[in-house]
Tab-separated table of C-alpha atoms in Angstrom:
chain	number	residue	atom	x	y	z
A	21	UNK	CA	-19.062	65.953	93.606
A	22	UNK	CA	-17.343	62.898	92.152
A	23	UNK	CA	-13.658	62.183	92.769
A	24	UNK	CA	-12.929	62.568	89.048
A	25	UNK	CA	-14.605	65.914	88.865
A	26	UNK	CA	-12.782	67.077	91.972
A	27	UNK	CA	-9.419	66.092	90.451
A	28	UNK	CA	-10.218	67.898	87.205
A	29	UNK	CA	-11.323	70.958	89.113
A	30	UNK	CA	-8.113	70.906	91.109
A	31	UNK	CA	-6.046	70.707	87.924
A	32	UNK	CA	-7.889	73.691	86.449
A	33	UNK	CA	-7.386	75.653	89.659
A	34	UNK	CA	-3.673	74.826	89.664
A	35	UNK	CA	-3.335	75.938	86.038
A	36	UNK	CA	-5.127	79.198	86.760
A	37	UNK	CA	-2.958	79.769	89.827
A	38	UNK	CA	0.157	79.109	87.752
A	39	UNK	CA	-1.005	81.567	85.096
A	40	UNK	CA	-1.681	84.224	87.711
A	41	UNK	CA	1.785	83.648	89.191
A	42	UNK	CA	3.331	84.161	85.760
A	43	UNK	CA	1.304	87.312	85.204
A	44	UNK	CA	2.402	88.587	88.600
A	45	UNK	CA	6.030	87.913	87.699
A	46	UNK	CA	6.554	84.788	89.862
A	47	UNK	CA	7.423	81.708	87.783
A	48	UNK	CA	6.486	78.354	89.351
A	49	UNK	CA	9.230	75.780	89.940
A	50	UNK	CA	8.126	73.474	87.108
A	51	UNK	CA	8.193	76.352	84.642
A	52	UNK	CA	11.631	77.441	85.837
A	53	UNK	CA	12.955	73.939	85.135
A	54	UNK	CA	11.420	73.974	81.635
A	55	UNK	CA	13.099	77.337	80.911
A	56	UNK	CA	16.525	76.290	82.222
A	57	UNK	CA	19.253	76.382	79.524
A	58	UNK	CA	20.637	73.050	78.329
A	59	UNK	CA	24.113	74.034	79.586
A	60	UNK	CA	25.155	76.220	82.481
A	61	UNK	CA	27.600	79.134	82.138
A	62	UNK	CA	30.691	76.908	82.431
A	63	UNK	CA	30.046	74.735	79.369
A	64	UNK	CA	29.930	75.693	75.692
A	65	UNK	CA	28.514	73.031	73.342
A	66	UNK	CA	30.600	71.979	70.375
A	67	UNK	CA	27.768	73.126	68.101
A	68	UNK	CA	28.598	76.721	69.042
A	69	UNK	CA	32.400	76.456	69.145
A	70	UNK	CA	33.988	74.371	66.395
A	71	UNK	CA	36.680	76.769	65.128
A	72	UNK	CA	39.519	75.079	67.014
A	73	UNK	CA	38.642	71.688	65.518
A	74	UNK	CA	38.465	73.189	62.015
A	75	UNK	CA	41.722	75.129	62.199
A	76	UNK	CA	44.102	72.808	64.079
A	77	UNK	CA	45.033	69.117	63.784
A	78	UNK	CA	43.209	68.248	67.057
A	79	UNK	CA	44.543	64.666	66.902
A	80	UNK	CA	42.688	63.293	69.916
A	81	UNK	CA	39.346	64.610	68.713
A	82	UNK	CA	39.711	62.983	65.307
A	83	UNK	CA	40.906	59.744	66.894
A	84	UNK	CA	37.924	59.639	69.267
A	85	UNK	CA	35.022	61.120	67.302
A	86	UNK	CA	34.541	58.167	64.893
A	87	UNK	CA	34.102	55.963	67.966
A	88	UNK	CA	32.010	58.343	70.087
A	89	UNK	CA	29.389	56.168	71.799
A	90	UNK	CA	26.731	56.825	74.450
A	91	UNK	CA	26.521	55.254	77.844
A	92	UNK	CA	23.635	52.786	77.734
A	93	UNK	CA	22.602	53.166	81.379
A	94	UNK	CA	22.774	56.016	83.851
A	95	UNK	CA	25.752	54.306	85.512
A	96	UNK	CA	27.820	53.124	82.526
A	97	UNK	CA	29.886	56.239	81.744
A	98	UNK	CA	33.072	54.374	82.725
A	99	UNK	CA	32.294	51.540	80.321
A	100	UNK	CA	31.478	53.882	77.420
A	101	UNK	CA	34.588	55.986	78.050
A	102	UNK	CA	36.958	53.008	78.206
A	103	UNK	CA	35.342	51.602	75.046
A	104	UNK	CA	36.008	54.861	73.202
A	105	UNK	CA	39.581	54.934	74.511
A	106	UNK	CA	40.307	51.394	73.300
A	107	UNK	CA	38.915	52.034	69.828
A	108	UNK	CA	40.830	55.301	69.496
A	109	UNK	CA	44.106	53.652	70.486
A	110	UNK	CA	43.550	50.627	68.219
A	111	UNK	CA	42.275	52.630	65.284
A	112	UNK	CA	40.036	51.262	62.549
A	113	UNK	CA	40.797	47.551	62.011
A	114	UNK	CA	42.204	46.678	58.601
A	115	UNK	CA	40.194	43.508	58.011
A	116	UNK	CA	36.467	43.072	57.454
A	117	UNK	CA	36.506	40.208	59.951
A	118	UNK	CA	37.745	42.425	62.794
A	119	UNK	CA	35.182	43.999	65.047
A	120	UNK	CA	35.224	47.343	66.789
A	121	UNK	CA	35.207	47.260	70.572
A	122	UNK	CA	31.735	47.466	72.111
A	123	UNK	CA	30.738	47.856	75.729
A	124	UNK	CA	29.208	44.395	75.868
A	125	UNK	CA	32.277	42.801	74.292
A	126	UNK	CA	34.534	44.673	76.701
A	127	UNK	CA	32.603	43.436	79.736
A	128	UNK	CA	32.832	39.888	78.408
A	129	UNK	CA	36.587	40.138	77.879
A	130	UNK	CA	37.359	41.668	81.246
A	131	UNK	CA	34.802	39.308	82.846
A	132	UNK	CA	34.353	41.187	86.110
A	133	UNK	CA	31.040	40.808	87.941
A	134	UNK	CA	31.506	44.023	89.900
A	135	UNK	CA	31.950	46.141	86.756
A	136	UNK	CA	28.895	44.484	85.210
A	137	UNK	CA	26.781	45.250	88.276
A	138	UNK	CA	28.181	48.767	88.710
A	139	UNK	CA	27.329	49.754	85.126
A	140	UNK	CA	23.915	48.042	84.925
A	141	UNK	CA	20.585	49.898	84.908
A	142	UNK	CA	20.476	50.028	88.692
A	143	UNK	CA	24.247	50.252	89.166
A	144	UNK	CA	26.158	52.743	91.299
A	145	UNK	CA	29.027	53.370	88.907
A	146	UNK	CA	32.698	52.958	89.819
A	147	UNK	CA	35.131	54.932	91.923
A	148	UNK	CA	38.219	56.598	90.491
A	149	UNK	CA	40.405	53.848	91.944
A	150	UNK	CA	38.244	51.177	90.338
A	151	UNK	CA	38.339	53.030	87.027
A	152	UNK	CA	42.140	52.935	87.067
A	153	UNK	CA	42.063	49.164	87.595
A	154	UNK	CA	39.523	48.634	84.798
A	155	UNK	CA	41.561	50.758	82.389
A	156	UNK	CA	44.612	48.564	83.013
A	157	UNK	CA	42.634	45.335	82.693
A	158	UNK	CA	40.906	46.526	79.523
A	159	UNK	CA	44.216	47.385	77.868
A	160	UNK	CA	45.543	43.933	78.737
A	161	UNK	CA	42.380	42.267	77.438
A	162	UNK	CA	42.948	43.811	73.998
A	163	UNK	CA	46.716	43.378	73.879
A	164	UNK	CA	47.482	47.089	74.008
A	165	UNK	CA	50.869	47.780	75.540
A	166	UNK	CA	50.511	51.167	77.182
A	167	UNK	CA	51.817	53.370	79.936
A	168	UNK	CA	49.083	54.457	82.354
A	169	UNK	CA	49.661	57.761	84.147
A	170	UNK	CA	47.296	58.749	86.954
A	171	UNK	CA	46.996	62.366	88.041
A	172	UNK	CA	44.968	63.368	91.071
A	173	UNK	CA	44.973	67.093	91.890
A	174	UNK	CA	45.793	68.077	95.457
A	175	UNK	CA	44.126	71.472	95.489
A	176	UNK	CA	42.989	74.391	93.322
A	177	UNK	CA	46.253	76.320	93.704
A	178	UNK	CA	47.938	78.104	90.764
A	179	UNK	CA	50.687	75.459	90.830
A	180	UNK	CA	48.179	72.624	90.461
A	181	UNK	CA	46.376	74.426	87.635
A	182	UNK	CA	49.720	74.956	85.881
A	183	UNK	CA	50.429	71.237	86.157
A	184	UNK	CA	47.009	70.388	84.688
A	185	UNK	CA	47.626	72.755	81.777
A	186	UNK	CA	50.982	71.094	81.112
A	187	UNK	CA	49.390	67.640	80.970
A	188	UNK	CA	46.569	68.779	78.702
A	189	UNK	CA	48.946	70.630	76.373
A	190	UNK	CA	51.294	67.641	76.062
A	191	UNK	CA	48.391	65.309	75.414
A	192	UNK	CA	47.155	67.495	72.556
A	193	UNK	CA	50.289	66.894	70.497
A	194	UNK	CA	49.389	63.436	69.155
A	195	UNK	CA	46.737	60.724	69.121
A	196	UNK	CA	49.109	58.230	70.728
A	197	UNK	CA	47.728	59.088	74.150
A	198	UNK	CA	44.164	59.417	75.362
A	199	UNK	CA	42.991	61.031	78.599
A	200	UNK	CA	39.966	59.893	80.583
A	201	UNK	CA	38.561	62.562	82.885
A	202	UNK	CA	36.859	61.719	86.201
A	203	UNK	CA	34.926	64.690	87.557
A	204	UNK	CA	31.687	66.062	88.948
A	205	UNK	CA	29.401	66.488	85.934
A	206	UNK	CA	27.143	69.132	87.467
A	207	UNK	CA	30.072	71.446	88.162
A	208	UNK	CA	30.560	71.744	84.404
A	209	UNK	CA	27.050	71.441	82.994
A	210	UNK	CA	25.133	73.311	85.697
A	211	UNK	CA	22.861	70.330	86.287
A	212	UNK	CA	22.718	67.764	89.110
A	213	UNK	CA	26.138	66.997	90.578
A	214	UNK	CA	27.377	63.425	90.308
A	215	UNK	CA	30.602	61.567	89.670
A	216	UNK	CA	31.211	61.082	85.968
A	217	UNK	CA	33.765	59.805	83.427
A	218	UNK	CA	34.421	61.090	79.892
A	219	UNK	CA	37.303	61.174	77.403
A	220	UNK	CA	39.117	64.443	76.756
A	221	UNK	CA	38.444	65.369	73.134
A	222	UNK	CA	40.830	68.320	72.743
A	223	UNK	CA	42.567	71.132	74.567
A	224	UNK	CA	42.925	74.672	73.236
A	225	UNK	CA	45.856	76.293	75.088
A	226	UNK	CA	45.051	79.724	73.672
A	227	UNK	CA	41.595	79.862	75.269
A	228	UNK	CA	42.496	77.366	78.005
A	229	UNK	CA	39.430	75.300	77.294
A	230	UNK	CA	39.065	71.515	77.322
A	231	UNK	CA	36.601	69.592	75.159
A	232	UNK	CA	34.700	66.973	77.161
A	233	UNK	CA	33.407	64.064	75.044
A	234	UNK	CA	30.586	63.394	77.471
A	235	UNK	CA	29.007	59.937	76.917
A	236	UNK	CA	25.766	61.130	78.541
A	237	UNK	CA	24.155	61.373	75.097
A	238	UNK	CA	20.599	61.389	76.443
A	239	UNK	CA	21.186	64.979	77.556
A	240	UNK	CA	24.433	66.357	76.125
A	241	UNK	CA	26.757	66.773	73.172
A	242	UNK	CA	30.512	67.376	73.554
A	243	UNK	CA	31.201	70.674	75.298
A	244	UNK	CA	34.079	72.989	76.073
A	245	UNK	CA	34.869	74.094	79.604
A	246	UNK	CA	37.702	76.106	81.103
A	247	UNK	CA	40.649	74.172	82.509
A	248	UNK	CA	40.171	75.972	85.841
A	249	UNK	CA	36.563	74.817	86.038
A	250	UNK	CA	37.607	71.306	85.050
A	251	UNK	CA	40.026	71.319	87.964
A	252	UNK	CA	37.201	72.354	90.288
A	253	UNK	CA	35.096	69.474	88.961
A	254	UNK	CA	37.902	66.977	89.601
A	255	UNK	CA	38.373	68.214	93.146
A	256	UNK	CA	34.714	68.012	94.135
A	257	UNK	CA	34.124	65.017	96.423
A	258	UNK	CA	31.288	62.534	96.094
A	259	UNK	CA	30.159	59.318	97.765
A	260	UNK	CA	32.570	57.069	95.863
A	261	UNK	CA	35.489	59.512	95.906
A	262	UNK	CA	35.403	61.682	99.035
A	263	UNK	CA	38.848	63.106	98.132
A	264	UNK	CA	37.872	63.992	94.579
A	265	UNK	CA	38.943	62.345	91.318
A	266	UNK	CA	41.392	63.263	88.541
A	267	UNK	CA	42.484	61.980	85.160
A	268	UNK	CA	44.060	58.921	83.576
A	269	UNK	CA	46.437	59.405	80.654
A	270	UNK	CA	47.061	56.295	78.539
A	271	UNK	CA	50.051	56.270	76.172
A	272	UNK	CA	49.989	53.338	73.741
A	273	UNK	CA	53.291	51.746	72.814
A	274	UNK	CA	52.136	48.780	70.741
A	275	UNK	CA	48.882	47.205	69.608
A	276	UNK	CA	49.089	43.423	69.255
A	277	UNK	CA	45.514	42.671	68.184
């Protein structure tokens, strides 16, 4: 028997075995992955829950959504999120000669080799501490005078959750402040766990759900998740942040150009 024929015969045998497993009620691993829902039970895509955005001002969502961009590599969520934040705070430029902020332009302005390498195709991303530094440097690079508030949860206690709800509720009142979330993506989406960064699109205090403007556009659209689950995702440690992550709230005071 030739090698080619043997390989083809093996493929046929595997397909038959898989069919028999399905008939018997046992689904093979590859089929289970194909049948897995896009989102896990802790995330509701915006396509199925838009009432809040239709019925309330939702200032942060409308400030961010015109500038919603994807990360261009698997490691560039920080770059995409900071780019969205800058554009939302600056607003649409008045003159035809003025450009919107892009990820490439932002990297050139900040001019940091580590951020370039960390967000490249084979990059490892940035830690929460590094993200804080790049947010500050990016604001300075674009002449945005802003107060930067960093919140890192200590635990999953009721007191900590109450504090998170206070921050999210306050932030929802105007588009003058934008929150960047640093969290474990898999905790929310039900997929592989990894450190991730995304802007907060909105917060509905009635349902206690936060809208995550996830820049991972290869796989996701914006999705709602409970504030309690968001807290869990912030607390989950990873390689870069063994103590967990948190959020960065940026309040703009003046835009100079």
